[in-house]
Amino acid sequence: MNESSPILNISIFGVFVIATLIVVIRASRNTKTAADYLAAGRAFTGPQNGIAIAGDYLSAASFLGIAGAIALNGYDGFLYSIGFLVAWLIALLLVAELLRNTGKYTMGDVLSFRMRQRPVRAAAATSTMAVSFFYLLAQMAGAGGLVALLLGITGTGGQALVIAVVGALMIAYVLIGGMKGTTWVQIIKAVLLIAGAGVMTVWVLGKYGFNLSSLLGAAVDAAPKAGEKLLGPGLQYGKTGTSKLDFLSLALALVLGTAGLPHILMRFYTVPTAKEARRSVVWAIWLIGIFYLFTLVLGYGAGALVGPDKINAAPGKANSAAPLLALELGGPILLGLIAAVAFATILAVVAGLTITASASFAHDIYANIIKKGQAEDKDSEVKVARITAIVIGLVSIGGGIIANGQNIAFLVALAFAVAASANLPTILYSLFWKRFNTSGALWSIYGGLFVTITLIILSPAVSGTPTSMFKNADFDLFPLSNPGIVSIPVAFLLGYIGTILSKDKADPAKQAEMEVRSLTGAGAEKAIAH
């Protein structure tokens, strides 16, 4: 009973793909304008959008990466869950509604509102592409490891083929359905993921008489090397001064990164009013919070029932903990169902990321920079977005093949570091600092992006250790795996210095208009409910 059945797994996954493609095709029938394609016609309600946000946010890292991190590192792995959840409060309090009121389709709309349009839109589009690329790497790496486990593929060639198939499906979702189709895929996937995780959580707790202490004790017994250290901080991040700093850096990136993630920010444009934007965040927080509580039980459950040795020996290593737990609990059928849900998670998130990056390119670079806001017709923006989606899909397939085998929760943390450094300072300065100008925005975005990516390349995450991306190379000059603790303050400082040194004067009229619009929604796209 305890063996994976490749034919069953493929069948369950095939049913899901066919069902979601039908939904996407039906949704695409109503996609006629750029607003339909890029912002789903602003037709979703708060609860619908909240479920979709949860779907966008609960990525393969949340399900596979965090469960694996908790199974192997205990408390230190759960810190990912805490960081991702706390981050939502910052997104809700500082950014969500103000961005919804100010913008139209993309982050570039907000940042360029009172600045010189072309340079700021180019910078915003560049940082959106960079964040999306790092996030896509994580999802693609997760896809490779997951399917390797399900189909028993051990060679890198087979896993590369799987990553290519995921990329092709993702491109199909985006080309056919646009934001509307992608949103429905997110909703379906969020419901399936939270329900699947909920069933497994109850099942695991049931095995230990619904007593969390018994479960934690069993996890400690199953990991003699780690022992009691699984239950307290420090197993992964407390060994040296550097690892403690690394933890601080990771925490900063996770907590501040969410409010700068372009694919999450774009979700706020799919609702008709600011009130619905608020409702959608409340729904998302509840769903995401419940799910992260499930990961605690799933992670320790995998540690207790599967054991760290078996998890480390699996093709996807830590990323295989949740599927292996499903196999242990319910045999091949539960494994097939949970794996299909995890696969759906990857597909939905990569589709959301791809449409965000392609929309940013089409709307910010093509329509507003190349065509200077004078595109020949409304359809041309959508055509460019579709072509960009294909290019992004192909690039992410290549990147995913290189990153295959990395822990995806860690790869996502790098995406958060880029978002927190390149996007968040500029968003906050634009919304709250009257003097902020074009020069400050460019220094902050490009400077933050350059510092973060340089530090990531020079970190142990890329080279110099047995767990690095390039194991045989050694150019790790920067000691921390996550650069957030350096790159985020530097980006804020660059934004400040760029503004102070510039002779550009901020436009008081535009600033006043932005303030009124961000706080009240007056004049925003479909902002006032009729």
PDB file of C-alpha atoms in Angstrom, residues 55-263:
ATOM      1  CA  GLY A  55      -4.339  31.104  -3.714  1.00  0.00           C
ATOM      2  CA  ASP A  56      -1.654  33.425  -5.070  1.00  0.00           C
ATOM      3  CA  TYR A  57       0.149  33.680  -1.744  1.00  0.00           C
ATOM      4  CA  LEU A  58       0.027  30.040  -0.625  1.00  0.00           C
ATOM      5  CA  SER A  59       2.609  28.909  -3.107  1.00  0.00           C
ATOM      6  CA  ALA A  60       4.541  25.656  -3.402  1.00  0.00           C
ATOM      7  CA  ALA A  61       6.911  27.182  -0.837  1.00  0.00           C
ATOM      8  CA  SER A  62       4.098  27.451   1.688  1.00  0.00           C
ATOM      9  CA  PHE A  63       2.955  23.882   1.256  1.00  0.00           C
ATOM     10  CA  LEU A  64       6.017  21.854   0.271  1.00  0.00           C
ATOM     11  CA  GLY A  65       8.917  24.033   1.442  1.00  0.00           C
ATOM     12  CA  ILE A  66       7.598  24.999   4.885  1.00  0.00           C
ATOM     13  CA  ALA A  67       6.315  21.493   5.730  1.00  0.00           C
ATOM     14  CA  GLY A  68       9.779  20.164   4.833  1.00  0.00           C
ATOM     15  CA  ALA A  69      11.571  22.905   6.774  1.00  0.00           C
ATOM     16  CA  ILE A  70       9.504  22.146   9.919  1.00  0.00           C
ATOM     17  CA  ALA A  71       9.992  18.377   9.498  1.00  0.00           C
ATOM     18  CA  LEU A  72      13.792  18.783   9.376  1.00  0.00           C
ATOM     19  CA  ASN A  73      14.424  21.927  11.465  1.00  0.00           C
ATOM     20  CA  GLY A  74      11.369  22.116  13.732  1.00  0.00           C
ATOM     21  CA  TYR A  75      10.758  25.535  15.256  1.00  0.00           C
ATOM     22  CA  ASP A  76      13.170  27.291  12.879  1.00  0.00           C
ATOM     23  CA  GLY A  77      11.167  25.990   9.915  1.00  0.00           C
ATOM     24  CA  PHE A  78       7.917  27.306  11.446  1.00  0.00           C
ATOM     25  CA  LEU A  79       9.449  30.798  11.454  1.00  0.00           C
ATOM     26  CA  TYR A  80       8.759  30.889   7.692  1.00  0.00           C
ATOM     27  CA  SER A  81       5.032  30.467   8.440  1.00  0.00           C
ATOM     28  CA  ILE A  82       5.096  33.193  11.095  1.00  0.00           C
ATOM     29  CA  GLY A  83       7.012  35.578   8.817  1.00  0.00           C
ATOM     30  CA  PHE A  84       4.694  35.055   5.839  1.00  0.00           C
ATOM     31  CA  LEU A  85       1.600  35.630   8.017  1.00  0.00           C
ATOM     32  CA  VAL A  86       2.844  38.695   9.937  1.00  0.00           C
ATOM     33  CA  ALA A  87       3.807  40.198   6.584  1.00  0.00           C
ATOM     34  CA  TRP A  88       0.138  40.409   5.701  1.00  0.00           C
ATOM     35  CA  LEU A  89      -0.524  42.930   8.445  1.00  0.00           C
ATOM     36  CA  ILE A  90       1.994  45.300   6.851  1.00  0.00           C
ATOM     37  CA  ALA A  91       0.390  44.786   3.428  1.00  0.00           C
ATOM     38  CA  LEU A  92      -3.055  45.492   4.911  1.00  0.00           C
ATOM     39  CA  LEU A  93      -2.170  48.485   7.078  1.00  0.00           C
ATOM     40  CA  LEU A  94       0.251  50.328   4.808  1.00  0.00           C
ATOM     41  CA  VAL A  95      -0.323  49.402   1.214  1.00  0.00           C
ATOM     42  CA  ALA A  96      -3.424  47.479   0.052  1.00  0.00           C
ATOM     43  CA  GLU A  97      -6.187  50.066  -0.067  1.00  0.00           C
ATOM     44  CA  LEU A  98      -3.959  53.053  -0.912  1.00  0.00           C
ATOM     45  CA  LEU A  99      -2.518  51.231  -3.919  1.00  0.00           C
ATOM     46  CA  ARG A 100      -5.947  50.090  -5.068  1.00  0.00           C
ATOM     47  CA  ASN A 101      -7.205  53.679  -5.054  1.00  0.00           C
ATOM     48  CA  THR A 102      -4.178  55.178  -6.793  1.00  0.00           C
ATOM     49  CA  GLY A 103      -3.417  52.688  -9.537  1.00  0.00           C
ATOM     50  CA  LYS A 104      -5.024  51.156 -12.560  1.00  0.00           C
ATOM     51  CA  TYR A 105      -3.331  47.896 -13.536  1.00  0.00           C
ATOM     52  CA  THR A 106       0.249  47.764 -12.246  1.00  0.00           C
ATOM     53  CA  MET A 107       2.650  48.991  -9.577  1.00  0.00           C
ATOM     54  CA  GLY A 108       4.138  51.330 -12.211  1.00  0.00           C
ATOM     55  CA  ASP A 109       0.838  53.269 -12.289  1.00  0.00           C
ATOM     56  CA  VAL A 110       1.223  54.141  -8.605  1.00  0.00           C
ATOM     57  CA  LEU A 111       4.937  54.901  -8.600  1.00  0.00           C
ATOM     58  CA  SER A 112       4.752  57.132 -11.677  1.00  0.00           C
ATOM     59  CA  PHE A 113       1.608  58.996 -10.547  1.00  0.00           C
ATOM     60  CA  ARG A 114       3.461  62.139  -9.485  1.00  0.00           C
ATOM     61  CA  MET A 115       6.848  61.440 -11.111  1.00  0.00           C
ATOM     62  CA  ARG A 116       8.272  61.593 -14.632  1.00  0.00           C
ATOM     63  CA  GLN A 117       6.356  58.756 -16.273  1.00  0.00           C
ATOM     64  CA  ARG A 118       8.828  57.034 -18.544  1.00  0.00           C
ATOM     65  CA  PRO A 119      11.910  56.461 -16.342  1.00  0.00           C
ATOM     66  CA  VAL A 120       9.844  55.441 -13.302  1.00  0.00           C
ATOM     67  CA  ARG A 121       7.630  53.048 -15.274  1.00  0.00           C
ATOM     68  CA  ALA A 122      10.744  51.448 -16.800  1.00  0.00           C
ATOM     69  CA  ALA A 123      12.231  50.992 -13.307  1.00  0.00           C
ATOM     70  CA  ALA A 124       8.968  49.573 -11.886  1.00  0.00           C
ATOM     71  CA  ALA A 125       8.643  47.123 -14.775  1.00  0.00           C
ATOM     72  CA  THR A 126      12.289  46.034 -14.331  1.00  0.00           C
ATOM     73  CA  SER A 127      11.843  45.297 -10.613  1.00  0.00           C
ATOM     74  CA  THR A 128       8.522  43.515 -11.275  1.00  0.00           C
ATOM     75  CA  MET A 129      10.279  41.237 -13.771  1.00  0.00           C
ATOM     76  CA  ALA A 130      13.135  40.556 -11.313  1.00  0.00           C
ATOM     77  CA  VAL A 131      10.832  39.614  -8.404  1.00  0.00           C
ATOM     78  CA  SER A 132       8.644  37.492 -10.683  1.00  0.00           C
ATOM     79  CA  PHE A 133      11.704  35.674 -12.035  1.00  0.00           C
ATOM     80  CA  PHE A 134      13.006  34.695  -8.565  1.00  0.00           C
ATOM     81  CA  TYR A 135       9.539  33.581  -7.497  1.00  0.00           C
ATOM     82  CA  LEU A 136       9.085  31.589 -10.708  1.00  0.00           C
ATOM     83  CA  LEU A 137      12.412  29.832 -10.067  1.00  0.00           C
ATOM     84  CA  ALA A 138      11.057  28.553  -6.760  1.00  0.00           C
ATOM     85  CA  GLN A 139       7.802  27.255  -8.232  1.00  0.00           C
ATOM     86  CA  MET A 140       9.542  25.517 -11.134  1.00  0.00           C
ATOM     87  CA  ALA A 141      12.073  23.885  -8.798  1.00  0.00           C
ATOM     88  CA  GLY A 142       9.146  22.641  -6.700  1.00  0.00           C
ATOM     89  CA  ALA A 143       7.466  21.180  -9.774  1.00  0.00           C
ATOM     90  CA  GLY A 144      10.591  19.234 -10.735  1.00  0.00           C
ATOM     91  CA  GLY A 145      11.045  17.689  -7.278  1.00  0.00           C
ATOM     92  CA  LEU A 146       7.361  16.880  -6.813  1.00  0.00           C
ATOM     93  CA  VAL A 147       6.878  15.081 -10.101  1.00  0.00           C
ATOM     94  CA  ALA A 148      10.182  13.268  -9.690  1.00  0.00           C
ATOM     95  CA  LEU A 149       8.752  11.844  -6.461  1.00  0.00           C
ATOM     96  CA  LEU A 150       5.378  10.971  -8.002  1.00  0.00           C
ATOM     97  CA  LEU A 151       6.607   9.354 -11.175  1.00  0.00           C
ATOM     98  CA  GLY A 152       9.785   7.883  -9.764  1.00  0.00           C
ATOM     99  CA  ILE A 153      11.962  10.010 -12.084  1.00  0.00           C
ATOM    100  CA  THR A 154      15.458  10.251 -10.651  1.00  0.00           C
ATOM    101  CA  GLY A 155      17.473  11.623 -13.609  1.00  0.00           C
ATOM    102  CA  THR A 156      17.840  15.360 -14.087  1.00  0.00           C
ATOM    103  CA  GLY A 157      16.788  15.012 -17.746  1.00  0.00           C
ATOM    104  CA  GLY A 158      13.370  13.657 -16.768  1.00  0.00           C
ATOM    105  CA  GLN A 159      12.886  16.389 -14.178  1.00  0.00           C
ATOM    106  CA  ALA A 160      13.871  19.026 -16.741  1.00  0.00           C
ATOM    107  CA  LEU A 161      11.178  17.660 -19.070  1.00  0.00           C
ATOM    108  CA  VAL A 162       8.604  17.929 -16.258  1.00  0.00           C
ATOM    109  CA  ILE A 163       9.585  21.562 -15.617  1.00  0.00           C
ATOM    110  CA  ALA A 164       9.146  22.277 -19.344  1.00  0.00           C
ATOM    111  CA  VAL A 165       5.631  20.727 -19.303  1.00  0.00           C
ATOM    112  CA  VAL A 166       4.635  22.866 -16.277  1.00  0.00           C
ATOM    113  CA  GLY A 167       5.939  25.957 -18.105  1.00  0.00           C
ATOM    114  CA  ALA A 168       3.928  25.099 -21.228  1.00  0.00           C
ATOM    115  CA  LEU A 169       0.712  24.635 -19.215  1.00  0.00           C
ATOM    116  CA  MET A 170       1.310  27.911 -17.380  1.00  0.00           C
ATOM    117  CA  ILE A 171       1.743  29.781 -20.671  1.00  0.00           C
ATOM    118  CA  ALA A 172      -1.520  28.225 -21.923  1.00  0.00           C
ATOM    119  CA  TYR A 173      -3.460  29.422 -18.837  1.00  0.00           C
ATOM    120  CA  VAL A 174      -2.201  32.969 -19.231  1.00  0.00           C
ATOM    121  CA  LEU A 175      -2.655  33.203 -23.003  1.00  0.00           C
ATOM    122  CA  ILE A 176      -6.194  31.822 -22.930  1.00  0.00           C
ATOM    123  CA  GLY A 177      -7.695  33.219 -19.735  1.00  0.00           C
ATOM    124  CA  GLY A 178      -5.863  36.405 -18.843  1.00  0.00           C
ATOM    125  CA  MET A 179      -6.363  37.699 -15.299  1.00  0.00           C
ATOM    126  CA  LYS A 180      -9.962  36.455 -15.134  1.00  0.00           C
ATOM    127  CA  GLY A 181      -9.070  32.857 -15.992  1.00  0.00           C
ATOM    128  CA  THR A 182      -6.005  32.961 -13.747  1.00  0.00           C
ATOM    129  CA  THR A 183      -8.112  34.261 -10.827  1.00  0.00           C
ATOM    130  CA  TRP A 184     -10.598  31.395 -11.144  1.00  0.00           C
ATOM    131  CA  VAL A 185      -7.707  28.900 -11.180  1.00  0.00           C
ATOM    132  CA  GLN A 186      -6.387  30.563  -7.989  1.00  0.00           C
ATOM    133  CA  ILE A 187      -9.808  30.283  -6.296  1.00  0.00           C
ATOM    134  CA  ILE A 188     -10.199  26.583  -7.161  1.00  0.00           C
ATOM    135  CA  LYS A 189      -6.635  25.844  -6.095  1.00  0.00           C
ATOM    136  CA  ALA A 190      -6.937  27.752  -2.776  1.00  0.00           C
ATOM    137  CA  VAL A 191     -10.073  25.811  -1.821  1.00  0.00           C
ATOM    138  CA  LEU A 192      -8.428  22.480  -2.741  1.00  0.00           C
ATOM    139  CA  LEU A 193      -5.154  23.302  -0.975  1.00  0.00           C
ATOM    140  CA  ILE A 194      -6.704  24.487   2.305  1.00  0.00           C
ATOM    141  CA  ALA A 195      -9.195  21.576   2.303  1.00  0.00           C
ATOM    142  CA  GLY A 196      -6.441  19.024   1.528  1.00  0.00           C
ATOM    143  CA  ALA A 197      -4.123  20.424   4.212  1.00  0.00           C
ATOM    144  CA  GLY A 198      -7.059  20.489   6.663  1.00  0.00           C
ATOM    145  CA  VAL A 199      -7.917  16.824   6.064  1.00  0.00           C
ATOM    146  CA  MET A 200      -4.271  15.782   6.533  1.00  0.00           C
ATOM    147  CA  THR A 201      -3.975  17.900   9.698  1.00  0.00           C
ATOM    148  CA  VAL A 202      -7.028  16.260  11.303  1.00  0.00           C
ATOM    149  CA  TRP A 203      -5.739  12.828  10.182  1.00  0.00           C
ATOM    150  CA  VAL A 204      -2.285  13.385  11.726  1.00  0.00           C
ATOM    151  CA  LEU A 205      -3.740  14.742  14.992  1.00  0.00           C
ATOM    152  CA  GLY A 206      -6.173  11.791  15.069  1.00  0.00           C
ATOM    153  CA  LYS A 207      -3.215   9.388  15.070  1.00  0.00           C
ATOM    154  CA  TYR A 208      -1.997  11.025  18.294  1.00  0.00           C
ATOM    155  CA  GLY A 209      -5.385  11.287  20.034  1.00  0.00           C
ATOM    156  CA  PHE A 210      -5.732  14.980  19.017  1.00  0.00           C
ATOM    157  CA  ASN A 211      -2.931  15.750  21.447  1.00  0.00           C
ATOM    158  CA  LEU A 212      -0.317  18.140  20.017  1.00  0.00           C
ATOM    159  CA  SER A 213       2.178  17.268  22.792  1.00  0.00           C
ATOM    160  CA  SER A 214       2.083  13.577  21.778  1.00  0.00           C
ATOM    161  CA  LEU A 215       2.739  14.552  18.148  1.00  0.00           C
ATOM    162  CA  LEU A 216       5.693  16.784  19.110  1.00  0.00           C
ATOM    163  CA  GLY A 217       7.104  14.025  21.323  1.00  0.00           C
ATOM    164  CA  ALA A 218       6.877  11.520  18.460  1.00  0.00           C
ATOM    165  CA  ALA A 219       8.669  13.972  16.126  1.00  0.00           C
ATOM    166  CA  VAL A 220      11.499  14.319  18.681  1.00  0.00           C
ATOM    167  CA  ASP A 221      11.750  10.504  19.026  1.00  0.00           C
ATOM    168  CA  ALA A 222      11.918  10.073  15.236  1.00  0.00           C
ATOM    169  CA  ALA A 223      14.877  12.495  14.939  1.00  0.00           C
ATOM    170  CA  PRO A 224      17.532  11.293  17.413  1.00  0.00           C
ATOM    171  CA  LYS A 225      20.202  13.622  15.915  1.00  0.00           C
ATOM    172  CA  ALA A 226      18.149  16.768  16.542  1.00  0.00           C
ATOM    173  CA  GLY A 227      16.173  15.526  19.560  1.00  0.00           C
ATOM    174  CA  GLU A 228      14.665  18.204  21.805  1.00  0.00           C
ATOM    175  CA  LYS A 229      16.256  20.937  19.669  1.00  0.00           C
ATOM    176  CA  LEU A 230      13.361  20.439  17.202  1.00  0.00           C
ATOM    177  CA  LEU A 231      11.037  22.151  19.678  1.00  0.00           C
ATOM    178  CA  GLY A 232      13.050  25.315  20.302  1.00  0.00           C
ATOM    179  CA  PRO A 233      14.759  27.998  18.232  1.00  0.00           C
ATOM    180  CA  GLY A 234      18.307  27.610  16.986  1.00  0.00           C
ATOM    181  CA  LEU A 235      18.505  24.226  15.238  1.00  0.00           C
ATOM    182  CA  GLN A 236      19.034  25.831  11.838  1.00  0.00           C
ATOM    183  CA  TYR A 237      19.759  29.470  12.646  1.00  0.00           C
ATOM    184  CA  GLY A 238      21.393  29.440  16.091  1.00  0.00           C
ATOM    185  CA  LYS A 239      24.662  27.627  15.491  1.00  0.00           C
ATOM    186  CA  THR A 240      26.858  30.704  14.931  1.00  0.00           C
ATOM    187  CA  GLY A 241      26.657  34.465  15.021  1.00  0.00           C
ATOM    188  CA  THR A 242      26.367  34.452  11.222  1.00  0.00           C
ATOM    189  CA  SER A 243      23.399  32.074  11.237  1.00  0.00           C
ATOM    190  CA  LYS A 244      21.610  34.260  13.809  1.00  0.00           C
ATOM    191  CA  LEU A 245      22.173  37.266  11.549  1.00  0.00           C
ATOM    192  CA  ASP A 246      20.948  35.179   8.620  1.00  0.00           C
ATOM    193  CA  PHE A 247      17.757  34.501  10.530  1.00  0.00           C
ATOM    194  CA  LEU A 248      17.232  38.221  11.216  1.00  0.00           C
ATOM    195  CA  SER A 249      17.844  38.913   7.554  1.00  0.00           C
ATOM    196  CA  LEU A 250      15.352  36.241   6.503  1.00  0.00           C
ATOM    197  CA  ALA A 251      12.737  37.559   8.951  1.00  0.00           C
ATOM    198  CA  LEU A 252      13.093  41.119   7.597  1.00  0.00           C
ATOM    199  CA  ALA A 253      12.760  39.918   4.007  1.00  0.00           C
ATOM    200  CA  LEU A 254       9.659  37.833   4.754  1.00  0.00           C
ATOM    201  CA  VAL A 255       7.866  40.466   6.819  1.00  0.00           C
ATOM    202  CA  LEU A 256       8.576  43.424   4.519  1.00  0.00           C
ATOM    203  CA  GLY A 257       8.580  41.568   1.195  1.00  0.00           C
ATOM    204  CA  THR A 258       4.847  40.836   0.889  1.00  0.00           C
ATOM    205  CA  ALA A 259       3.899  44.504   0.601  1.00  0.00           C
ATOM    206  CA  GLY A 260       6.256  44.765  -2.394  1.00  0.00           C
ATOM    207  CA  LEU A 261       5.241  41.604  -4.287  1.00  0.00           C
ATOM    208  CA  PRO A 262       3.838  42.771  -7.642  1.00  0.00           C
ATOM    209  CA  HIS A 263       1.609  39.714  -8.226  1.00  0.00           C
TER     210      HIS A 263
END
